[in-house]
Coordinates of C-alpha atoms and ligand atoms in Angstrom, one line a residue:
M275 CA 24.2 -3.7 25.5
Y276 CA 25.8 -6.6 23.7
C277 CA 24.7 -7.4 20.2
N278 CA 26.5 -9.6 17.6
Q279 CA 23.6 -10.6 15.5
C280 CA 24.7 -9.1 12.2
Q281 CA 27.8 -9.3 9.9
E282 CA 28.8 -5.7 10.7
T283 CA 29.1 -6.3 14.5
V284 CA 32.3 -4.8 15.9
K285 CA 34.6 -7.7 15.2
G286 CA 35.6 -10.1 17.9
T287 CA 33.7 -8.2 20.6
G288 CA 30.2 -7.4 19.4
C289 CA 28.6 -4.0 19.6
V290 CA 28.7 -2.8 23.2
K291 CA 28.2 0.9 23.3
V292 CA 26.2 1.6 20.2
G293 CA 25.5 -0.5 17.2
V294 CA 27.3 0.1 13.9
C295 CA 23.7 0.1 12.6
G296 CA 22.9 3.0 14.9
K297 CA 21.1 1.0 17.5
K298 CA 21.4 2.5 21.0
D299 CA 22.1 0.5 24.1
N300 CA 18.6 0.9 25.6
V301 CA 17.1 -0.4 22.3
A302 CA 19.4 -3.3 22.2
N303 CA 18.6 -4.2 25.8
L304 CA 14.8 -3.8 25.1
Q305 CA 15.1 -6.1 22.1
D306 CA 16.7 -8.7 24.4
L307 CA 13.9 -8.2 26.9
L308 CA 11.4 -8.7 24.2
I309 CA 13.0 -12.1 23.4
Y310 CA 12.9 -12.9 27.1
T311 CA 9.2 -12.1 27.2
L312 CA 8.6 -14.3 24.2
K313 CA 10.3 -17.2 26.0
G314 CA 8.0 -16.6 28.9
I315 CA 4.9 -16.6 26.7
S316 CA 6.1 -19.8 24.9
Y317 CA 6.8 -21.5 28.1
V318 CA 3.4 -20.7 29.7
S319 CA 1.7 -21.6 26.5
E320 CA 3.2 -25.0 26.5
K321 CA 2.7 -25.5 30.2
T322 CA -1.0 -24.7 30.0
G323 CA -1.6 -26.1 26.5
E324 CA -3.2 -22.8 25.7
N325 CA -2.6 -20.9 22.5
N326 CA -4.3 -18.6 20.1
G327 CA -3.7 -16.6 16.9
A328 CA -3.0 -13.3 18.8
I329 CA -0.1 -15.0 20.6
D330 CA 1.3 -16.4 17.4
R331 CA 1.1 -13.1 15.7
Y332 CA 2.6 -11.3 18.6
I333 CA 5.6 -13.7 18.8
V334 CA 6.2 -13.4 15.0
D335 CA 6.0 -9.6 14.9
S336 CA 8.2 -9.2 18.0
L337 CA 10.9 -11.5 16.6
F338 CA 10.7 -9.5 13.3
A339 CA 11.0 -6.2 15.1
S340 CA 14.3 -7.3 16.6
V341 CA 15.9 -8.1 13.3
T342 CA 18.8 -5.7 12.3
N343 CA 17.7 -2.4 10.9
T344 CA 14.0 -2.9 11.6
N345 CA 13.0 -1.1 14.8
F346 CA 15.0 1.5 16.6
D347 CA 12.1 2.9 18.7
D348 CA 12.4 2.4 22.4
K349 CA 8.8 3.4 23.1
Y350 CA 7.5 0.9 20.6
L351 CA 9.6 -1.8 22.3
I352 CA 8.5 -0.9 25.8
E353 CA 4.8 -1.0 24.7
N354 CA 5.5 -4.3 23.0
V355 CA 7.0 -5.8 26.2
K356 CA 3.9 -4.6 28.2
E357 CA 1.6 -6.3 25.7
G358 CA 3.6 -9.5 25.9
L359 CA 3.3 -9.5 29.7
K360 CA -0.4 -9.2 29.4
L361 CA -0.7 -12.0 26.9
R362 CA 1.5 -14.2 29.1
D363 CA -0.5 -13.5 32.2
S364 CA -3.8 -14.1 30.4
L365 CA -2.4 -17.5 29.5
K366 CA -1.4 -18.1 33.1
S367 CA -5.0 -17.4 34.3
K368 CA -6.0 -20.6 32.4
C369 CA -4.2 -22.7 35.1
G370 CA -6.1 -21.0 37.8
G371 CA -3.0 -19.5 39.4
N372 CA -1.5 -22.9 39.9
C373 CA 1.0 -23.3 37.0
G374 CA 3.6 -24.9 39.2
Q375 CA 7.2 -23.8 39.4
L376 CA 7.9 -21.3 36.7
P377 CA 11.2 -19.8 35.6
D378 CA 11.8 -16.0 35.9
F379 CA 10.9 -15.2 32.3
A380 CA 7.4 -16.6 33.0
T381 CA 7.0 -14.7 36.3
W382 CA 8.7 -11.4 36.2
N383 CA 6.6 -8.3 35.9
A384 CA 6.9 -4.5 35.7
K385 CA 4.5 -1.8 36.6
T386 CA 6.4 1.2 35.1
D387 CA 8.5 1.9 32.0
L388 CA 11.4 2.4 34.3
E389 CA 11.0 -1.1 35.7
I390 CA 11.0 -2.4 32.2
L391 CA 14.2 -0.6 31.4
E392 CA 15.8 -1.8 34.6
K393 CA 14.8 -5.4 33.8
S394 CA 16.2 -5.0 30.2
N395 CA 19.5 -4.2 31.7
S396 CA 19.7 -7.2 33.9
K397 CA 22.1 -10.1 33.4
E398 CA 19.6 -12.9 33.1
V399 CA 17.9 -11.1 30.1
S400 CA 21.2 -10.7 28.1
L401 CA 21.7 -13.2 25.3
Q402 CA 25.2 -13.5 26.8
A403 CA 23.9 -14.9 30.1
T404 CA 24.8 -18.5 28.9
E405 CA 28.4 -19.0 30.1
N406 CA 29.4 -22.0 28.0
E407 CA 30.3 -20.4 24.6
D408 CA 29.3 -23.4 22.5
I409 CA 25.8 -23.7 24.1
R410 CA 25.5 -19.9 23.8
A411 CA 26.5 -20.0 20.1
L412 CA 24.0 -22.8 19.4
R413 CA 21.2 -20.9 21.2
V414 CA 21.8 -17.6 19.4
T415 CA 22.2 -19.3 16.0
T416 CA 18.8 -20.9 16.5
L417 CA 17.4 -17.5 17.8
Y418 CA 18.7 -15.6 14.8
G419 CA 17.3 -18.2 12.4
L420 CA 14.0 -17.8 14.2
K421 CA 14.1 -14.1 13.6
G422 CA 14.6 -14.7 9.9
I423 CA 11.8 -17.2 9.8
A424 CA 9.5 -14.8 11.7
A425 CA 10.1 -12.1 9.1
Y426 CA 9.1 -14.4 6.3
L427 CA 6.2 -15.8 8.1
H428 CA 4.9 -12.3 8.9
H429 CA 4.8 -11.6 5.1
A430 CA 3.0 -14.8 4.4
M431 CA 0.5 -14.1 7.1
V432 CA -0.2 -10.6 5.8
L433 CA -1.1 -12.3 2.5
G434 CA -3.4 -14.8 4.2
E435 CA -1.2 -17.8 4.4
N436 CA -0.4 -19.4 7.7
S437 CA 1.1 -22.5 9.3
G438 CA 0.3 -23.8 12.8
E439 CA 3.3 -26.1 12.5
I440 CA 5.7 -23.3 12.0
H441 CA 4.3 -21.3 14.9
K442 CA 4.5 -24.4 17.1
F443 CA 8.2 -24.9 16.2
I444 CA 9.0 -21.3 16.9
K445 CA 7.6 -21.6 20.5
K446 CA 9.2 -25.0 21.0
A447 CA 12.6 -23.6 19.9
L448 CA 12.2 -20.5 22.1
I449 CA 11.7 -22.9 25.1
D450 CA 14.6 -25.2 24.1
I451 CA 17.1 -22.4 23.8
S452 CA 16.2 -21.5 27.4
D453 CA 16.4 -25.0 28.7
D454 CA 19.6 -25.7 30.6
S455 CA 19.1 -29.5 30.3
K456 CA 19.5 -29.4 26.5
S457 CA 22.9 -30.7 25.5
A458 CA 25.1 -29.4 22.7
D459 CA 24.1 -32.3 20.5
E460 CA 20.4 -31.6 21.1
L461 CA 20.9 -27.9 20.3
T462 CA 22.9 -28.8 17.2
A463 CA 19.9 -30.8 16.1
L464 CA 17.7 -27.8 16.9
V465 CA 19.8 -25.6 14.7
L466 CA 19.4 -28.0 11.8
E467 CA 15.6 -28.3 12.5
T468 CA 15.5 -24.5 12.3
G469 CA 16.8 -24.9 8.7
K470 CA 13.9 -27.3 8.0
Y471 CA 11.4 -24.7 9.2
A472 CA 13.2 -22.0 7.2
V473 CA 12.6 -24.0 4.1
D474 CA 8.9 -24.5 5.0
T475 CA 8.5 -20.8 5.7
M476 CA 10.1 -19.6 2.5
A477 CA 7.9 -22.1 0.6
L478 CA 4.8 -20.7 2.3
L479 CA 5.8 -17.2 1.5
D480 CA 6.5 -18.2 -2.1
K481 CA 3.0 -19.7 -2.3
A482 CA 1.5 -16.5 -0.7
N483 CA 3.4 -14.2 -3.2
T484 CA 2.7 -16.2 -6.3
T485 CA -0.9 -17.0 -5.5
K486 CA -1.7 -13.3 -5.0
Y487 CA 0.6 -11.6 -7.5
G488 CA 1.4 -14.4 -10.1
N489 CA 4.7 -16.0 -10.9
P490 CA 7.6 -13.6 -11.4
E491 CA 8.6 -13.4 -15.1
I492 CA 11.4 -11.9 -17.1
T493 CA 11.2 -8.2 -16.7
E494 CA 13.2 -5.2 -17.7
V495 CA 13.1 -2.6 -15.0
D496 CA 13.8 1.1 -15.8
I497 CA 16.4 2.6 -13.5
G498 CA 16.0 6.2 -14.7
V499 CA 13.3 8.7 -13.6
R500 CA 10.2 10.3 -15.0
E501 CA 9.0 13.9 -14.7
N502 CA 6.3 13.4 -12.1
P503 CA 6.9 13.6 -8.4
G504 CA 7.3 10.2 -6.9
I505 CA 7.0 8.0 -3.8
L506 CA 9.8 5.6 -3.1
I507 CA 8.9 2.3 -1.4
S508 CA 11.5 0.0 0.2
G509 CA 11.6 -3.2 2.2
H510 CA 9.9 -6.5 1.4
D511 CA 6.2 -6.1 2.0
L512 CA 4.3 -6.8 -1.2
K513 CA 0.9 -6.1 0.3
D514 CA 2.1 -2.5 1.1
M515 CA 3.3 -2.3 -2.5
E516 CA -0.1 -3.3 -3.8
D517 CA -1.9 -0.9 -1.5
L518 CA 0.4 2.0 -2.4
L519 CA 0.0 1.4 -6.1
E520 CA -3.8 1.2 -5.8
Q521 CA -4.0 4.4 -3.7
T522 CA -1.7 6.4 -6.0
K523 CA -3.7 5.5 -9.2
G524 CA -4.7 8.6 -11.1
T525 CA -3.0 11.0 -8.6
G526 CA -0.1 12.0 -10.9
I527 CA 2.4 10.4 -8.6
D528 CA 4.8 7.8 -9.8
V529 CA 5.9 5.0 -7.6
Y530 CA 9.5 3.7 -7.5
T531 CA 11.1 0.8 -5.7
H532 CA 14.3 0.9 -3.7
S533 CA 16.6 -1.9 -2.6
E534 CA 14.7 -5.2 -1.8
M535 CA 11.5 -3.9 -3.3
L536 CA 12.9 -4.0 -6.8
P537 CA 11.6 -7.6 -7.4
A538 CA 8.0 -6.3 -7.1
H539 CA 8.4 -5.3 -10.8
Y540 CA 8.7 -9.0 -11.7
Y541 CA 5.2 -9.9 -10.6
P542 CA 2.5 -9.9 -13.3
E543 CA -0.1 -8.3 -11.0
F544 CA 2.0 -5.1 -10.5
K545 CA 2.6 -4.6 -14.2
K546 CA -0.9 -3.2 -14.8
Y547 CA 0.0 0.0 -13.0
E548 CA 1.3 2.6 -15.5
H549 CA 2.6 4.8 -12.7
F550 CA 4.8 2.0 -11.4
A551 CA 7.9 3.8 -12.8
G552 CA 11.0 1.8 -12.0
N553 CA 13.7 1.2 -9.5
Y554 CA 15.6 4.1 -7.9
G555 CA 19.2 3.6 -6.7
G556 CA 20.8 0.6 -5.2
S557 CA 20.9 -1.4 -2.0
W558 CA 19.8 -0.4 1.5
Y559 CA 23.1 1.1 2.8
K560 CA 23.0 3.8 0.1
Q561 CA 19.8 5.3 1.4
K562 CA 21.4 8.4 3.0
T563 CA 22.3 9.9 -0.4
E564 CA 19.7 8.3 -2.5
F565 CA 16.7 9.2 -0.3
E566 CA 18.0 12.8 -0.3
S567 CA 18.1 13.0 -4.1
F568 CA 14.8 11.2 -4.6
N569 CA 13.1 14.4 -3.3
G570 CA 9.8 12.7 -2.6
P571 CA 8.4 10.7 0.4
I572 CA 9.9 7.3 1.2
L573 CA 7.9 4.4 2.7
M574 CA 9.9 1.8 4.7
T575 CA 7.9 -1.3 4.9
T576 CA 10.5 -3.5 6.6
N577 CA 14.2 -3.5 7.2
C578 CA 16.7 -2.1 6.3
I579 CA 16.2 1.4 7.6
V580 CA 19.2 3.4 8.7
P581 CA 19.1 6.4 11.0
P582 CA 17.7 9.1 8.7
A583 CA 19.6 12.2 7.6
D584 CA 18.1 15.6 8.3
S585 CA 17.7 16.2 4.6
Y586 CA 14.8 13.7 4.3
V587 CA 13.7 13.1 7.9
D588 CA 10.5 14.9 7.3
R589 CA 9.6 12.8 4.3
I590 CA 10.3 9.2 5.5
Y591 CA 7.5 7.1 6.8
T592 CA 7.6 3.7 8.5
T593 CA 4.9 1.0 8.7
G594 CA 4.4 -2.5 9.9
V595 CA 7.0 -3.6 12.5
V596 CA 9.5 -0.9 11.3
G597 CA 10.1 1.9 13.8
Y598 CA 12.4 4.9 14.3
P599 CA 11.9 7.6 17.0
G600 CA 10.3 10.7 15.6
L601 CA 9.4 9.3 12.1
K602 CA 5.8 9.3 10.8
Y603 CA 4.2 5.9 11.1
I604 CA 1.3 4.5 8.9
P605 CA -0.8 2.2 11.1
T606 CA -3.1 -0.6 10.1
V607 CA -6.7 0.4 10.9
N608 CA -9.4 -2.2 10.5
G609 CA -7.1 -4.2 8.3
K610 CA -6.2 -1.3 6.0
K611 CA -3.4 1.2 5.6
D612 CA -4.2 4.7 4.5
F613 CA -1.3 6.3 2.5
S614 CA -3.1 9.5 1.7
E615 CA -0.7 11.6 3.9
V616 CA 2.3 10.2 1.9
I617 CA 0.5 10.9 -1.4
E618 CA -0.4 14.5 -0.4
Q619 CA 3.2 15.2 0.6
A620 CA 4.5 13.7 -2.7
K621 CA 2.3 16.1 -4.7
K622 CA 4.2 19.0 -3.1
C623 CA 7.7 17.6 -3.8
P624 CA 9.9 18.0 -6.8
S625 CA 10.5 15.0 -9.1
P626 CA 13.5 12.7 -8.4
V627 CA 17.0 13.6 -9.5
E628 CA 18.2 11.2 -12.1
L629 CA 21.0 8.9 -10.8
E630 CA 21.4 6.7 -13.8
T631 CA 19.6 5.6 -17.0
G632 CA 18.9 2.3 -18.6
K633 CA 17.3 -1.0 -17.5
I634 CA 18.1 -4.0 -15.5
V635 CA 16.6 -7.5 -16.0
G636 CA 15.2 -9.8 -13.4
G637 CA 12.3 -12.2 -12.7
F638 CA 14.2 -15.5 -12.8
A639 CA 12.3 -17.2 -9.9
H640 CA 11.7 -20.9 -10.2
N641 CA 8.6 -20.9 -12.5
Q642 CA 10.4 -18.7 -15.0
V643 CA 13.7 -20.6 -14.9
L644 CA 11.9 -23.9 -15.2
A645 CA 10.0 -22.6 -18.2
L646 CA 13.4 -22.1 -19.7
A647 CA 14.7 -25.5 -18.4
D648 CA 15.2 -27.0 -21.9
K649 CA 17.4 -24.1 -23.0
V650 CA 19.3 -24.1 -19.7
V651 CA 19.9 -27.9 -19.8
D652 CA 21.0 -27.8 -23.4
A653 CA 23.5 -25.0 -22.6
V654 CA 24.9 -27.1 -19.8
K655 CA 25.1 -30.3 -21.9
S656 CA 26.7 -28.4 -24.8
G657 CA 29.3 -26.9 -22.4
A658 CA 28.1 -23.3 -23.1
I659 CA 27.4 -23.0 -19.4
K660 CA 30.1 -24.6 -17.3
K661 CA 29.0 -23.6 -13.9
F662 CA 26.3 -21.7 -11.9
F663 CA 27.3 -19.5 -9.0
V664 CA 24.7 -18.8 -6.4
M665 CA 25.7 -15.4 -5.1
A666 CA 22.6 -14.6 -3.1
G667 CA 22.0 -12.9 0.2
C668 CA 22.7 -9.4 1.5
D669 CA 24.6 -6.3 0.8
G670 CA 26.3 -4.2 3.4
R671 CA 28.2 -1.0 4.0
N672 CA 31.7 -2.2 4.3
S673 CA 34.2 -1.8 1.4
D674 CA 35.3 -5.5 1.7
R675 CA 32.0 -6.3 -0.2
E676 CA 33.7 -4.9 -3.3
Y677 CA 35.0 -8.5 -3.4
Y678 CA 31.6 -9.6 -4.8
T679 CA 31.7 -7.1 -7.6
E680 CA 35.3 -8.2 -8.5
F681 CA 34.3 -11.8 -8.2
A682 CA 31.4 -11.3 -10.6
K683 CA 33.5 -9.4 -13.1
N684 CA 36.2 -12.1 -13.0
L685 CA 34.0 -15.1 -13.4
P686 CA 34.6 -16.9 -16.7
K687 CA 32.2 -16.0 -19.5
D688 CA 30.7 -19.6 -19.5
T689 CA 29.3 -19.1 -16.0
V690 CA 26.0 -17.8 -14.8
I691 CA 25.2 -16.1 -11.5
L692 CA 22.0 -17.0 -9.7
T693 CA 21.1 -14.3 -7.2
A694 CA 18.4 -13.1 -4.8
G695 CA 18.3 -10.5 -2.1
C696 CA 20.1 -7.2 -2.0
A697 CA 23.4 -8.8 -2.6
K698 CA 22.6 -8.5 -6.3
Y699 CA 23.4 -4.7 -6.2
R700 CA 27.1 -5.5 -6.2
Y701 CA 26.9 -6.9 -9.8
N702 CA 23.4 -6.5 -11.3
K703 CA 24.4 -3.4 -13.3
L704 CA 27.7 -4.7 -14.7
N705 CA 26.3 -5.8 -18.1
L706 CA 27.9 -9.2 -17.9
G707 CA 26.1 -10.3 -21.1
D708 CA 24.3 -13.5 -21.9
I709 CA 24.9 -17.1 -22.9
G710 CA 22.8 -18.0 -25.9
G711 CA 20.1 -15.6 -24.7
I712 CA 20.3 -16.6 -21.0
P713 CA 21.5 -13.6 -19.0
R714 CA 24.6 -14.2 -17.0
V715 CA 23.0 -12.7 -13.9
L716 CA 19.6 -14.4 -13.1
D717 CA 17.9 -12.5 -10.3
A718 CA 15.1 -14.6 -8.6
G719 CA 13.9 -11.7 -6.4
Q720 CA 14.1 -10.8 -2.7
C721 CA 16.3 -12.7 -0.1
N722 CA 13.3 -15.0 0.6
D723 CA 13.4 -16.0 -3.1
C724 CA 16.6 -17.9 -2.3
Y725 CA 13.9 -20.6 -2.0
S726 CA 13.5 -20.3 -5.8
L727 CA 17.2 -21.0 -6.2
A728 CA 16.9 -24.1 -4.1
V729 CA 13.9 -25.3 -6.2
I730 CA 15.9 -24.7 -9.4
A731 CA 18.8 -26.7 -8.0
L732 CA 16.6 -29.6 -7.0
K733 CA 14.9 -29.6 -10.4
L734 CA 18.3 -29.6 -12.2
K735 CA 19.4 -32.5 -10.0
E736 CA 16.3 -34.4 -11.2
V737 CA 16.8 -33.5 -14.8
F738 CA 20.4 -34.6 -14.8
E739 CA 19.4 -37.7 -12.8
L740 CA 21.9 -37.1 -10.0
D741 CA 21.7 -38.8 -6.7
D742 CA 23.2 -35.9 -4.8
I743 CA 22.5 -32.2 -5.2
N744 CA 26.2 -31.5 -4.6
K745 CA 27.1 -33.2 -7.9
L746 CA 25.5 -30.3 -9.8
P747 CA 27.8 -27.8 -11.4
I748 CA 26.7 -25.2 -8.8
A749 CA 28.9 -23.3 -6.4
F750 CA 27.6 -21.3 -3.5
N751 CA 29.3 -18.0 -2.7
I752 CA 26.8 -16.3 -0.4
A753 CA 27.0 -12.9 1.3
W754 CA 25.2 -12.4 4.6
Y755 CA 24.3 -9.4 6.7
E756 CA 21.3 -9.9 9.0
Q757 CA 19.2 -12.7 10.4
K758 CA 17.1 -13.5 7.4
A759 CA 20.4 -14.6 5.8
V760 CA 21.0 -16.8 8.8
A761 CA 17.6 -18.5 8.2
V762 CA 18.5 -18.8 4.5
L763 CA 21.9 -20.4 5.3
L764 CA 20.3 -22.9 7.7
A765 CA 17.7 -23.7 5.0
L766 CA 20.5 -24.5 2.5
L767 CA 22.3 -26.7 5.0
Y768 CA 19.0 -28.5 5.8
L769 CA 18.6 -29.2 2.0
G770 CA 22.0 -31.0 2.2
I771 CA 24.0 -28.4 0.2
K772 CA 27.6 -28.6 1.1
N773 CA 30.7 -26.4 0.5
I774 CA 28.8 -23.2 0.9
H775 CA 31.1 -20.2 1.2
V776 CA 29.9 -17.4 3.4
G777 CA 31.3 -13.9 3.5
P778 CA 32.5 -11.3 3.8
T779 CA 33.2 -12.9 7.3
L780 CA 31.8 -15.9 9.0
P781 CA 29.3 -15.1 11.7
E782 CA 31.0 -13.8 14.9
F783 CA 28.3 -15.5 17.0
L784 CA 29.6 -19.0 16.1
S785 CA 32.0 -20.3 18.7
P786 CA 35.2 -22.0 17.3
N787 CA 33.7 -25.4 18.1
V788 CA 30.3 -24.7 16.6
A789 CA 32.0 -23.3 13.5
K790 CA 34.1 -26.5 13.3
V791 CA 31.0 -28.7 13.4
L792 CA 29.6 -26.8 10.5
I793 CA 32.9 -26.9 8.6
D794 CA 33.3 -30.6 9.2
K795 CA 29.7 -31.6 8.6
F796 CA 28.8 -29.3 5.7
E797 CA 32.2 -28.1 4.4
L798 CA 31.1 -24.6 5.2
G799 CA 33.8 -22.1 4.3
G800 CA 34.6 -18.4 4.3
I801 CA 36.1 -16.3 1.5
S802 CA 39.6 -15.1 0.9
S803 CA 40.8 -13.2 -2.2
V804 CA 38.9 -13.2 -5.5
E805 CA 41.9 -14.9 -7.2
E806 CA 42.3 -17.6 -4.6
D807 CA 38.5 -18.3 -4.4
M808 CA 38.1 -18.3 -8.2
K809 CA 40.7 -21.1 -8.4
M810 CA 39.1 -23.0 -5.5
F811 CA 35.6 -22.8 -7.0
L812 CA 36.7 -23.6 -10.5
G813 CA 38.8 -26.5 -9.2
E814 CA 42.0 -25.2 -10.8
Ligands
FS2_20 FE1 18.9 -6.7 2.4 FE2 18.3 -5.7 4.5 FE3 16.5 -9.0 2.4 FE4 18.1 -8.2 4.4 S1 17.6 -4.9 2.5 S2 20.1 -6.9 4.2 O1 16.9 -6.8 5.1 O2 16.4 -9.1 4.1 O3 18.2 -8.7 2.2
SF4_21 FE1 25.8 -4.2 16.0 FE2 24.6 -5.5 14.0 FE3 23.6 -5.6 16.5 FE4 23.4 -3.4 15.0 S1 22.4 -5.4 14.6 S2 24.0 -3.5 17.2 S3 25.4 -3.5 14.0 S4 25.6 -6.5 15.8

């Protein structure tokens, strides 16, 4: 195995024996083979001009399954590869067995699981197969951006929104990153084009979420517990959230959110459920202790799942593209998910152990912030707000992320943090106060709601009649972990935002030359110490 797709990769070398995330070598290799299979499907689809919804869905879900902390199940991946080969070969039949010269990813085949495993271990399948480090870096940057796009597109599709243009781009990009004739310049352009489609996909998901569940609004979310037994739901899938709330109505079971599901509380449509009790715990990496003390069943709708501890392995369920060997899985049958097994188990469980009490405030997505625009603009004009800090993105296990807590604590009191994603858990319980009634931490929602932060920035640019978004009093100090954050970063670059600082470390998969291009063109930077960075951001 070789995997360097997330921030926690073993520094300088990538994960080679087992992932820091817990991914085993066979799973890492099978994920690479799945990508190889997708390249074959995309290639044959373009060659034959044939395409259909099943192929698009398959590509999107397979890319999503390979995102960090999503699917650790080798059997799922083997079955997925088999399905991909069938889809590819059904496309090939459209050219009557005469598709011309085809590359290996469009022709290879396997009859047994063992052959699939052997192929997954071969050199040509590895993402490292590209020898030139700059070409390799540009290819994987595009691929990781595509994985993030696919995750967001999956959610939009679940809610009935779709885009042929985005599917078309994903297939084209999968072909281009396999095409040896593409130059570094062409691949650099492809990386930036990936950013455009990341913006489009986040906009599509925003439309899907707000059309179905209303616009997020200012909401106080309880972080204590009630007396009933509960079900904890994590991940990003709002349709699962809705279905679980519907199916638990009147059962005496309370529903709590964990990690990235917290923003579900901000949507008007979910407020009607009296048993929607609050948020339990913090960000994804704390699940080993927090799932234990929760006492009831846990439903993982997307990443981030970590290898479960024995103390709760019998009460954690996966669904959608999430997988972990041995865990119970809730399938979709005739377009529906039946959570009755989860609910029945919850009835037999003790109520959750209280971890904390109080409330946190969120719901500052674009519609809500724009409703407060006059207040915000006045506060900027009067000097009450000197600067906004976009501190969105991901959280992670490593202690160096304490930087973000310290940074938030040390920000001057005339600054406001704009956040989205699980990065918020580093500072959303600090009680940083408000500025004339505007909270100093404005949480827009999940990581995909970084789109909201971009919409807010563009609106402020318009209100202040600026010709360049970079003239706004906004600094970007972003934390990344997995590939959705790569898509978000590429989206921000595409929108022309410069001087974004990314931490706790810059992506290992960028070669020195590719990193230099991003630094020169976009003034992309890393982080250093809180003190140094504070001076740098505040221009002192
Ligand atoms: Fe956090 Fe994990 Fe949101 Fe990422 S819960 S790092 O999946 O996508 O953000
Ligand atoms: Fe390592 Fe991250 Fe890949 Fe897991 S996803 S194997 S931690 S680089």
